[in-house]
């Protein structure tokens, strides 16, 4: 306290001048509208800059939650798009597959393997979130895999980079379809077989899901044709596809549930058994 008093005594002339200057400024601003408006504008500029900086900082901290909101909105939009498009699709024999309702559920990838022969992913969603076996899994860029097992809070997914996975796929521009498989050589490429040699194959063409199962609806992007050749018998093409997805870098994914899948599968099994 004594130091404060000594400071005031040593600088009494300066502090008195500062006080008188402040009082004169207040009176000037209060009595002249021009000076008052300039002061208000300057104050708004200063505080606006401060609040803008604070908002930018807090906005950066909230990016994770904002991404979560956007991903959930994307899930709802996908549900609307596929449900509306599939109701109009009547180009395939199994049109009952497309008349069902598709439910999309957002999930995060918490573990991902891609360097082995039989790669899997682990999701932070499980039975408590409505997940079950044989649900398709996609990202915003394309196909990811198929749910293989679930617990209450987690689910495992057989990646497309898995030698046991077999998924129906087709050329986007035609109805020629075949089977996807992975030769375990590169995480960026997958293979498509059983495409007949009469199909018009062109490098760069897009490959999509064919919809010939109750797991994936038609039209999910897979990748583009990177190269192709005829098999040993020269009846079918063996095609290398560059994946749209970077399977080494996945975060947000969506599971796809066809509400009518059980009814469809039971009907097909009944026909087979007959």
C-alpha positions as protocol buffer text, in pm:
chain_id: "A"
residue {
  index: 1
  type: UNK
  ca { x: 0 y: 0 z: 0 }
}
residue {
  index: 2
  type: UNK
  ca { x: 285 y: 237 z: 87 }
}
residue {
  index: 3
  type: UNK
  ca { x: 440 y: 169 z: -256 }
}
residue {
  index: 4
  type: UNK
  ca { x: 115 y: 272 z: -427 }
}
residue {
  index: 5
  type: UNK
  ca { x: 103 y: 597 z: -230 }
}
residue {
  index: 6
  type: UNK
  ca { x: 468 y: 670 z: -311 }
}
residue {
  index: 7
  type: UNK
  ca { x: 397 y: 604 z: -682 }
}
residue {
  index: 8
  type: UNK
  ca { x: 106 y: 852 z: -679 }
}
residue {
  index: 9
  type: UNK
  ca { x: 318 y: 1117 z: -500 }
}
residue {
  index: 10
  type: UNK
  ca { x: 608 y: 1076 z: -747 }
}
residue {
  index: 11
  type: UNK
  ca { x: 378 y: 1098 z: -1051 }
}
residue {
  index: 12
  type: UNK
  ca { x: 114 y: 1339 z: -918 }
}
residue {
  index: 13
  type: UNK
  ca { x: 163 y: 1591 z: -1198 }
}
residue {
  index: 14
  type: UNK
  ca { x: 129 y: 1330 z: -1472 }
}
residue {
  index: 15
  type: UNK
  ca { x: -170 y: 1163 z: -1309 }
}
residue {
  index: 16
  type: UNK
  ca { x: -342 y: 1500 z: -1259 }
}
residue {
  index: 17
  type: UNK
  ca { x: -283 y: 1589 z: -1623 }
}
residue {
  index: 18
  type: UNK
  ca { x: -420 y: 1250 z: -1732 }
}
residue {
  index: 19
  type: UNK
  ca { x: -730 y: 1297 z: -1515 }
}
residue {
  index: 20
  type: UNK
  ca { x: -799 y: 1646 z: -1652 }
}
residue {
  index: 21
  type: UNK
  ca { x: -745 y: 1521 z: -2008 }
}
residue {
  index: 22
  type: UNK
  ca { x: -992 y: 1236 z: -1954 }
}
residue {
  index: 23
  type: UNK
  ca { x: -1252 y: 1471 z: -1808 }
}
residue {
  index: 24
  type: UNK
  ca { x: -1214 y: 1708 z: -2102 }
}
residue {
  index: 25
  type: UNK
  ca { x: -1252 y: 1421 z: -2349 }
}
residue {
  index: 26
  type: UNK
  ca { x: -1571 y: 1304 z: -2178 }
}
residue {
  index: 27
  type: UNK
  ca { x: -1720 y: 1653 z: -2191 }
}
residue {
  index: 28
  type: UNK
  ca { x: -1615 y: 1695 z: -2555 }
}
residue {
  index: 29
  type: UNK
  ca { x: -1771 y: 1363 z: -2661 }
}
residue {
  index: 30
  type: UNK
  ca { x: -2090 y: 1426 z: -2463 }
}
residue {
  index: 31
  type: UNK
  ca { x: -2145 y: 1779 z: -2600 }
}
residue {
  index: 32
  type: UNK
  ca { x: -2052 y: 1727 z: -2966 }
}
residue {
  index: 33
  type: UNK
  ca { x: -2247 y: 1475 z: -3172 }
}
residue {
  index: 34
  type: UNK
  ca { x: -1969 y: 1440 z: -3431 }
}
residue {
  index: 35
  type: UNK
  ca { x: -1709 y: 1344 z: -3171 }
}
residue {
  index: 36
  type: UNK
  ca { x: -1962 y: 1115 z: -3002 }
}
residue {
  index: 37
  type: UNK
  ca { x: -2034 y: 923 z: -3322 }
}
residue {
  index: 38
  type: UNK
  ca { x: -1663 y: 886 z: -3398 }
}
residue {
  index: 39
  type: UNK
  ca { x: -1599 y: 750 z: -3050 }
}
residue {
  index: 40
  type: UNK
  ca { x: -1883 y: 499 z: -3076 }
}
residue {
  index: 41
  type: UNK
  ca { x: -1764 y: 380 z: -3417 }
}
residue {
  index: 42
  type: UNK
  ca { x: -1409 y: 340 z: -3289 }
}
residue {
  index: 43
  type: UNK
  ca { x: -1531 y: 148 z: -2984 }
}
residue {
  index: 44
  type: UNK
  ca { x: -1744 y: -79 z: -3200 }
}
residue {
  index: 45
  type: UNK
  ca { x: -1448 y: -145 z: -3428 }
}
residue {
  index: 46
  type: UNK
  ca { x: -1228 y: -239 z: -3133 }
}
residue {
  index: 47
  type: UNK
  ca { x: -1480 y: -459 z: -2953 }
}
residue {
  index: 48
  type: UNK
  ca { x: -1594 y: -610 z: -3282 }
}
residue {
  index: 49
  type: UNK
  ca { x: -1238 y: -714 z: -3360 }
}
residue {
  index: 50
  type: UNK
  ca { x: -1199 y: -868 z: -3017 }
}
residue {
  index: 51
  type: UNK
  ca { x: -1527 y: -1058 z: -3038 }
}
residue {
  index: 52
  type: UNK
  ca { x: -1442 y: -1175 z: -3390 }
}
residue {
  index: 53
  type: UNK
  ca { x: -1108 y: -1313 z: -3272 }
}
residue {
  index: 54
  type: UNK
  ca { x: -1277 y: -1488 z: -2980 }
}
residue {
  index: 55
  type: UNK
  ca { x: -1544 y: -1630 z: -3212 }
}
residue {
  index: 56
  type: UNK
  ca { x: -1280 y: -1759 z: -3454 }
}
residue {
  index: 57
  type: UNK
  ca { x: -1095 y: -1929 z: -3169 }
}
residue {
  index: 58
  type: UNK
  ca { x: -1406 y: -2089 z: -3018 }
}
residue {
  index: 59
  type: UNK
  ca { x: -1520 y: -2186 z: -3368 }
}
residue {
  index: 60
  type: UNK
  ca { x: -1193 y: -2371 z: -3421 }
}
residue {
  index: 61
  type: UNK
  ca { x: -1237 y: -2555 z: -3091 }
}
residue {
  index: 62
  type: UNK
  ca { x: -1590 y: -2660 z: -3194 }
}
residue {
  index: 63
  type: UNK
  ca { x: -1491 y: -2801 z: -3535 }
}
residue {
  index: 64
  type: UNK
  ca { x: -1525 y: -3159 z: -3411 }
}
residue {
  index: 65
  type: UNK
  ca { x: -1883 y: -3107 z: -3293 }
}
residue {
  index: 66
  type: UNK
  ca { x: -1967 y: -2917 z: -3612 }
}
residue {
  index: 67
  type: UNK
  ca { x: -1831 y: -3204 z: -3823 }
}
residue {
  index: 68
  type: UNK
  ca { x: -2047 y: -3442 z: -3622 }
}
residue {
  index: 69
  type: UNK
  ca { x: -2357 y: -3232 z: -3692 }
}
residue {
  index: 70
  type: UNK
  ca { x: -2274 y: -3216 z: -4063 }
}
residue {
  index: 71
  type: UNK
  ca { x: -2216 y: -3591 z: -4079 }
}
residue {
  index: 72
  type: UNK
  ca { x: -2553 y: -3658 z: -3912 }
}
residue {
  index: 73
  type: UNK
  ca { x: -2722 y: -3422 z: -4158 }
}
residue {
  index: 74
  type: UNK
  ca { x: -2548 y: -3605 z: -4442 }
}
residue {
  index: 75
  type: UNK
  ca { x: -2692 y: -3929 z: -4307 }
}
residue {
  index: 76
  type: UNK
  ca { x: -3045 y: -3789 z: -4317 }
}
residue {
  index: 77
  type: UNK
  ca { x: -2994 y: -3659 z: -4671 }
}
residue {
  index: 78
  type: UNK
  ca { x: -2864 y: -3997 z: -4791 }
}
residue {
  index: 79
  type: UNK
  ca { x: -3172 y: -4162 z: -4645 }
}
residue {
  index: 80
  type: UNK
  ca { x: -3400 y: -3923 z: -4832 }
}
residue {
  index: 81
  type: UNK
  ca { x: -3210 y: -3956 z: -5161 }
}
residue {
  index: 82
  type: UNK
  ca { x: -3187 y: -4336 z: -5172 }
}
residue {
  index: 83
  type: UNK
  ca { x: -3542 y: -4392 z: -5052 }
}
residue {
  index: 84
  type: UNK
  ca { x: -3682 y: -4156 z: -5316 }
}
residue {
  index: 85
  type: UNK
  ca { x: -3463 y: -4290 z: -5599 }
}
residue {
  index: 86
  type: UNK
  ca { x: -3516 y: -4656 z: -5522 }
}
residue {
  index: 87
  type: UNK
  ca { x: -3893 y: -4623 z: -5531 }
}
residue {
  index: 88
  type: UNK
  ca { x: -3860 y: -4521 z: -5897 }
}
residue {
  index: 89
  type: UNK
  ca { x: -3616 y: -4795 z: -5998 }
}
residue {
  index: 90
  type: UNK
  ca { x: -3774 y: -5072 z: -6203 }
}
residue {
  index: 91
  type: UNK
  ca { x: -3485 y: -5180 z: -6426 }
}
residue {
  index: 92
  type: UNK
  ca { x: -3394 y: -5502 z: -6247 }
}
residue {
  index: 93
  type: UNK
  ca { x: -3560 y: -5835 z: -6185 }
}
residue {
  index: 94
  type: UNK
  ca { x: -3535 y: -5801 z: -5809 }
}
residue {
  index: 95
  type: UNK
  ca { x: -3725 y: -5472 z: -5796 }
}
residue {
  index: 96
  type: UNK
  ca { x: -3859 y: -5571 z: -5453 }
}
residue {
  index: 97
  type: UNK
  ca { x: -3511 y: -5490 z: -5322 }
}
residue {
  index: 98
  type: UNK
  ca { x: -3550 y: -5128 z: -5424 }
}
residue {
  index: 99
  type: UNK
  ca { x: -3903 y: -5077 z: -5297 }
}
residue {
  index: 100
  type: UNK
  ca { x: -3783 y: -5116 z: -4937 }
}
residue {
  index: 101
  type: UNK
  ca { x: -3689 y: -4835 z: -4703 }
}
residue {
  index: 102
  type: UNK
  ca { x: -3324 y: -4772 z: -4630 }
}
residue {
  index: 103
  type: UNK
  ca { x: -3211 y: -4649 z: -4290 }
}
residue {
  index: 104
  type: UNK
  ca { x: -2872 y: -4478 z: -4255 }
}
residue {
  index: 105
  type: UNK
  ca { x: -2686 y: -4462 z: -3922 }
}
residue {
  index: 106
  type: UNK
  ca { x: -2379 y: -4248 z: -3864 }
}
residue {
  index: 107
  type: UNK
  ca { x: -2074 y: -4412 z: -3703 }
}
residue {
  index: 108
  type: UNK
  ca { x: -1709 y: -4332 z: -3643 }
}
residue {
  index: 109
  type: UNK
  ca { x: -1422 y: -4565 z: -3731 }
}
residue {
  index: 110
  type: UNK
  ca { x: -1215 y: -4623 z: -3417 }
}
residue {
  index: 111
  type: UNK
  ca { x: -991 y: -4894 z: -3563 }
}
residue {
  index: 112
  type: UNK
  ca { x: -902 y: -4976 z: -3922 }
}
residue {
  index: 113
  type: UNK
  ca { x: -667 y: -5235 z: -4071 }
}
residue {
  index: 114
  type: UNK
  ca { x: -568 y: -5235 z: -4438 }
}
residue {
  index: 115
  type: UNK
  ca { x: -228 y: -5405 z: -4468 }
}
residue {
  index: 116
  type: UNK
  ca { x: -332 y: -5768 z: -4417 }
}
residue {
  index: 117
  type: UNK
  ca { x: -530 y: -6009 z: -4632 }
}
residue {
  index: 118
  type: UNK
  ca { x: -846 y: -6006 z: -4418 }
}
residue {
  index: 119
  type: UNK
  ca { x: -890 y: -5649 z: -4296 }
}
residue {
  index: 120
  type: UNK
  ca { x: -1164 y: -5529 z: -4061 }
}
residue {
  index: 121
  type: UNK
  ca { x: -1288 y: -5202 z: -3912 }
}
residue {
  index: 122
  type: UNK
  ca { x: -1426 y: -5129 z: -3568 }
}
residue {
  index: 123
  type: UNK
  ca { x: -1715 y: -4883 z: -3533 }
}
residue {
  index: 124
  type: UNK
  ca { x: -1838 y: -4696 z: -3224 }
}
residue {
  index: 125
  type: UNK
  ca { x: -2197 y: -4812 z: -3280 }
}
residue {
  index: 126
  type: UNK
  ca { x: -2357 y: -5145 z: -3188 }
}
residue {
  index: 127
  type: UNK
  ca { x: -2680 y: -5324 z: -3101 }
}
residue {
  index: 128
  type: UNK
  ca { x: -2791 y: -5033 z: -2881 }
}
residue {
  index: 129
  type: UNK
  ca { x: -2788 y: -4819 z: -3196 }
}
residue {
  index: 130
  type: UNK
  ca { x: -2982 y: -5070 z: -3405 }
}
residue {
  index: 131
  type: UNK
  ca { x: -2683 y: -5225 z: -3582 }
}
residue {
  index: 132
  type: UNK
  ca { x: -2677 y: -5592 z: -3673 }
}
residue {
  index: 133
  type: UNK
  ca { x: -2495 y: -5830 z: -3904 }
}
residue {
  index: 134
  type: UNK
  ca { x: -2503 y: -5792 z: -4283 }
}
residue {
  index: 135
  type: UNK
  ca { x: -2559 y: -5416 z: -4294 }
}
residue {
  index: 136
  type: UNK
  ca { x: -2377 y: -5231 z: -4569 }
}
residue {
  index: 137
  type: UNK
  ca { x: -2121 y: -4968 z: -4469 }
}
residue {
  index: 138
  type: UNK
  ca { x: -2028 y: -4668 z: -4684 }
}
residue {
  index: 139
  type: UNK
  ca { x: -1860 y: -4329 z: -4652 }
}
residue {
  index: 140
  type: UNK
  ca { x: -1940 y: -4004 z: -4829 }
}
residue {
  index: 141
  type: UNK
  ca { x: -1713 y: -4120 z: -5114 }
}
residue {
  index: 142
  type: UNK
  ca { x: -1825 y: -4479 z: -5158 }
}
residue {
  index: 143
  type: UNK
  ca { x: -1840 y: -4837 z: -5038 }
}
residue {
  index: 144
  type: UNK
  ca { x: -1651 y: -4947 z: -4724 }
}
residue {
  index: 145
  type: UNK
  ca { x: -1764 y: -5298 z: -4628 }
}
residue {
  index: 146
  type: UNK
  ca { x: -2026 y: -5513 z: -4452 }
}
residue {
  index: 147
  type: UNK
  ca { x: -2105 y: -5542 z: -4080 }
}
residue {
  index: 148
  type: UNK
  ca { x: -1983 y: -5879 z: -3954 }
}
residue {
  index: 149
  type: UNK
  ca { x: -2048 y: -5873 z: -3578 }
}
residue {
  index: 150
  type: UNK
  ca { x: -2196 y: -5651 z: -3308 }
}
residue {
  index: 151
  type: UNK
  ca { x: -2186 y: -5598 z: -2934 }
}
residue {
  index: 152
  type: UNK
  ca { x: -2394 y: -5352 z: -2735 }
}
residue {
  index: 153
  type: UNK
  ca { x: -2180 y: -5051 z: -2826 }
}
residue {
  index: 154
  type: UNK
  ca { x: -1951 y: -5164 z: -3108 }
}
residue {
  index: 155
  type: UNK
  ca { x: -1954 y: -5335 z: -3445 }
}
residue {
  index: 156
  type: UNK
  ca { x: -1692 y: -5502 z: -3664 }
}
residue {
  index: 157
  type: UNK
  ca { x: -1695 y: -5454 z: -4039 }
}
residue {
  index: 158
  type: UNK
  ca { x: -1545 y: -5679 z: -4306 }
}
residue {
  index: 159
  type: UNK
  ca { x: -1361 y: -5427 z: -4521 }
}
residue {
  index: 160
  type: UNK
  ca { x: -1375 y: -5432 z: -4901 }
}
residue {
  index: 161
  type: UNK
  ca { x: -1002 y: -5494 z: -4853 }
}
residue {
  index: 162
  type: UNK
  ca { x: -1075 y: -5847 z: -4737 }
}
residue {
  index: 163
  type: UNK
  ca { x: -1025 y: -6157 z: -4946 }
}
residue {
  index: 164
  type: UNK
  ca { x: -1348 y: -6318 z: -4819 }
}
residue {
  index: 165
  type: UNK
  ca { x: -1573 y: -6028 z: -4923 }
}
residue {
  index: 166
  type: UNK
  ca { x: -1776 y: -6076 z: -5241 }
}
residue {
  index: 167
  type: UNK
  ca { x: -2001 y: -5785 z: -5347 }
}
residue {
  index: 168
  type: UNK
  ca { x: -2210 y: -5744 z: -5661 }
}
residue {
  index: 169
  type: UNK
  ca { x: -2104 y: -5446 z: -5876 }
}
residue {
  index: 170
  type: UNK
  ca { x: -2175 y: -5314 z: -6224 }
}
residue {
  index: 171
  type: UNK
  ca { x: -2066 y: -5067 z: -6488 }
}
residue {
  index: 172
  type: UNK
  ca { x: -2246 y: -4741 z: -6424 }
}
residue {
  index: 173
  type: UNK
  ca { x: -2323 y: -4680 z: -6791 }
}
residue {
  index: 174
  type: UNK
  ca { x: -2457 y: -5033 z: -6866 }
}
residue {
  index: 175
  type: UNK
  ca { x: -2635 y: -5321 z: -6692 }
}
residue {
  index: 176
  type: UNK
  ca { x: -2332 y: -5553 z: -6707 }
}
residue {
  index: 177
  type: UNK
  ca { x: -2251 y: -5674 z: -6356 }
}
residue {
  index: 178
  type: UNK
  ca { x: -1996 y: -5894 z: -6187 }
}
residue {
  index: 179
  type: UNK
  ca { x: -1836 y: -5969 z: -5851 }
}
residue {
  index: 180
  type: UNK
  ca { x: -1593 y: -5758 z: -5651 }
}
residue {
  index: 181
  type: UNK
  ca { x: -1300 y: -5920 z: -5476 }
}
residue {
  index: 182
  type: UNK
  ca { x: -961 y: -5806 z: -5345 }
}
residue {
  index: 183
  type: UNK
  ca { x: -630 y: -5961 z: -5447 }
}
residue {
  index: 184
  type: UNK
  ca { x: -457 y: -5830 z: -5131 }
}
residue {
  index: 185
  type: UNK
  ca { x: -195 y: -5635 z: -5325 }
}
residue {
  index: 186
  type: UNK
  ca { x: -286 y: -5267 z: -5277 }
}
residue {
  index: 187
  type: UNK
  ca { x: -528 y: -5083 z: -5043 }
}
residue {
  index: 188
  type: UNK
  ca { x: -610 y: -4841 z: -5325 }
}
residue {
  index: 189
  type: UNK
  ca { x: -731 y: -5095 z: -5583 }
}
residue {
  index: 190
  type: UNK
  ca { x: -994 y: -5369 z: -5590 }
}
residue {
  index: 191
  type: UNK
  ca { x: -1082 y: -5622 z: -5860 }
}
residue {
  index: 192
  type: UNK
  ca { x: -1403 y: -5694 z: -6054 }
}
residue {
  index: 193
  type: UNK
  ca { x: -1457 y: -6026 z: -6235 }
}
residue {
  index: 194
  type: UNK
  ca { x: -1733 y: -6200 z: -6435 }
}
residue {
  index: 195
  type: UNK
  ca { x: -1797 y: -5903 z: -6665 }
}
residue {
  index: 196
  type: UNK
  ca { x: -1865 y: -6059 z: -7010 }
}
residue {
  index: 197
  type: UNK
  ca { x: -1631 y: -5962 z: -7293 }
}
residue {
  index: 198
  type: UNK
  ca { x: -1921 y: -5814 z: -7491 }
}
residue {
  index: 199
  type: UNK
  ca { x: -1943 y: -5534 z: -7232 }
}
residue {
  index: 200
  type: UNK
  ca { x: -1808 y: -5197 z: -7355 }
}
residue {
  index: 201
  type: UNK
  ca { x: -1515 y: -5154 z: -7114 }
}
residue {
  index: 202
  type: UNK
  ca { x: -1331 y: -4819 z: -7114 }
}
residue {
  index: 203
  type: UNK
  ca { x: -1055 y: -4705 z: -6881 }
}
residue {
  index: 204
  type: UNK
  ca { x: -1191 y: -4438 z: -6647 }
}
residue {
  index: 205
  type: UNK
  ca { x: -1549 y: -4574 z: -6645 }
}
residue {
  index: 206
  type: UNK
  ca { x: -1725 y: -4565 z: -6307 }
}
residue {
  index: 207
  type: UNK
  ca { x: -1816 y: -4881 z: -6115 }
}
residue {
  index: 208
  type: UNK
  ca { x: -2112 y: -4880 z: -5872 }
}
residue {
  index: 209
  type: UNK
  ca { x: -2304 y: -5132 z: -5661 }
}
residue {
  index: 210
  type: UNK
  ca { x: -2558 y: -5323 z: -5867 }
}
residue {
  index: 211
  type: UNK
  ca { x: -2828 y: -5353 z: -5600 }
}
residue {
  index: 212
  type: UNK
  ca { x: -2861 y: -5728 z: -5663 }
}
residue {
  index: 213
  type: UNK
  ca { x: -2875 y: -5804 z: -5293 }
}
residue {
  index: 214
  type: UNK
  ca { x: -3056 y: -5672 z: -4987 }
}
residue {
  index: 215
  type: UNK
  ca { x: -2735 y: -5523 z: -4844 }
}
residue {
  index: 216
  type: UNK
  ca { x: -2643 y: -5233 z: -5074 }
}
residue {
  index: 217
  type: UNK
  ca { x: -2887 y: -5029 z: -5280 }
}
residue {
  index: 218
  type: UNK
  ca { x: -2801 y: -4969 z: -5642 }
}
residue {
  index: 219
  type: UNK
  ca { x: -2571 y: -4679 z: -5721 }
}
residue {
  index: 220
  type: UNK
  ca { x: -2323 y: -4665 z: -5433 }
}
residue {
  index: 221
  type: UNK
  ca { x: -1992 y: -4543 z: -5586 }
}
residue {
  index: 222
  type: UNK
  ca { x: -1700 y: -4785 z: -5581 }
}
residue {
  index: 223
  type: UNK
  ca { x: -1430 y: -4652 z: -5811 }
}
residue {
  index: 224
  type: UNK
  ca { x: -1311 y: -4611 z: -6168 }
}
residue {
  index: 225
  type: UNK
  ca { x: -1160 y: -4864 z: -6410 }
}
residue {
  index: 226
  type: UNK
  ca { x: -782 y: -4846 z: -6388 }
}
residue {
  index: 227
  type: UNK
  ca { x: -703 y: -5138 z: -6619 }
}
residue {
  index: 228
  type: UNK
  ca { x: -854 y: -5457 z: -6758 }
}
residue {
  index: 229
  type: UNK
  ca { x: -778 y: -5781 z: -6944 }
}
residue {
  index: 230
  type: UNK
  ca { x: -958 y: -6097 z: -7051 }
}
residue {
  index: 231
  type: UNK
  ca { x: -933 y: -6407 z: -6833 }
}
residue {
  index: 232
  type: UNK
  ca { x: -758 y: -6727 z: -6939 }
}
residue {
  index: 233
  type: UNK
  ca { x: -1066 y: -6854 z: -7124 }
}
residue {
  index: 234
  type: UNK
  ca { x: -1114 y: -6510 z: -7285 }
}
residue {
  index: 235
  type: UNK
  ca { x: -1483 y: -6503 z: -7195 }
}
residue {
  index: 236
  type: UNK
  ca { x: -1483 y: -6251 z: -6912 }
}
residue {
  index: 237
  type: UNK
  ca { x: -1291 y: -5941 z: -6812 }
}
residue {
  index: 238
  type: UNK
  ca { x: -1069 y: -5909 z: -6507 }
}
residue {
  index: 239
  type: UNK
  ca { x: -1082 y: -5542 z: -6410 }
}
residue {
  index: 240
  type: UNK
  ca { x: -868 y: -5337 z: -6172 }
}
residue {
  index: 241
  type: UNK
  ca { x: -1066 y: -5060 z: -6002 }
}
residue {
  index: 242
  type: UNK
  ca { x: -916 y: -4757 z: -5832 }
}
residue {
  index: 243
  type: UNK
  ca { x: -1130 y: -4698 z: -5523 }
}
residue {
  index: 244
  type: UNK
  ca { x: -1293 y: -4361 z: -5461 }
}
residue {
  index: 245
  type: UNK
  ca { x: -1239 y: -4419 z: -5090 }
}
residue {
  index: 246
  type: UNK
  ca { x: -899 y: -4387 z: -4932 }
}
residue {
  index: 247
  type: UNK
  ca { x: -934 y: -4699 z: -4719 }
}
residue {
  index: 248
  type: UNK
  ca { x: -626 y: -4601 z: -4519 }
}
residue {
  index: 249
  type: UNK
  ca { x: -793 y: -4284 z: -4394 }
}
residue {
  index: 250
  type: UNK
  ca { x: -1153 y: -4332 z: -4278 }
}
residue {
  index: 251
  type: UNK
  ca { x: -1336 y: -4141 z: -4003 }
}
residue {
  index: 252
  type: UNK
  ca { x: -1711 y: -4096 z: -4054 }
}
residue {
  index: 253
  type: UNK
  ca { x: -1907 y: -4383 z: -4213 }
}
residue {
  index: 254
  type: UNK
  ca { x: -2273 y: -4479 z: -4251 }
}
residue {
  index: 255
  type: UNK
  ca { x: -2440 y: -4814 z: -4207 }
}
residue {
  index: 256
  type: UNK
  ca { x: -2726 y: -4899 z: -4443 }
}
residue {
  index: 257
  type: UNK
  ca { x: -3018 y: -5108 z: -4329 }
}
residue {
  index: 258
  type: UNK
  ca { x: -3281 y: -5229 z: -4574 }
}
residue {
  index: 259
  type: UNK
  ca { x: -3592 y: -5253 z: -4355 }
}
residue {
  index: 260
  type: UNK
  ca { x: -3735 y: -5519 z: -4589 }
}
residue {
  index: 261
  type: UNK
  ca { x: -3416 y: -5731 z: -4599 }
}
residue {
  index: 262
  type: UNK
  ca { x: -3550 y: -6013 z: -4380 }
}
residue {
  index: 263
  type: UNK
  ca { x: -3869 y: -6044 z: -4584 }
}
residue {
  index: 264
  type: UNK
  ca { x: -3671 y: -6046 z: -4910 }
}
residue {
  index: 265
  type: UNK
  ca { x: -3416 y: -6303 z: -4791 }
}
residue {
  index: 266
  type: UNK
  ca { x: -3687 y: -6533 z: -4654 }
}
residue {
  index: 267
  type: UNK
  ca { x: -3872 y: -6517 z: -4985 }
}
residue {
  index: 268
  type: UNK
  ca { x: -3558 y: -6589 z: -5189 }
}
residue {
  index: 269
  type: UNK
  ca { x: -3457 y: -6878 z: -4958 }
}
residue {
  index: 270
  type: UNK
  ca { x: -3805 y: -7024 z: -4991 }
}
residue {
  index: 271
  type: UNK
  ca { x: -3779 y: -7016 z: -5372 }
}
residue {
  index: 272
  type: UNK
  ca { x: -3436 y: -7182 z: -5359 }
}
residue {
  index: 273
  type: UNK
  ca { x: -3558 y: -7459 z: -5127 }
}
residue {
  index: 274
  type: UNK
  ca { x: -3856 y: -7530 z: -5348 }
}
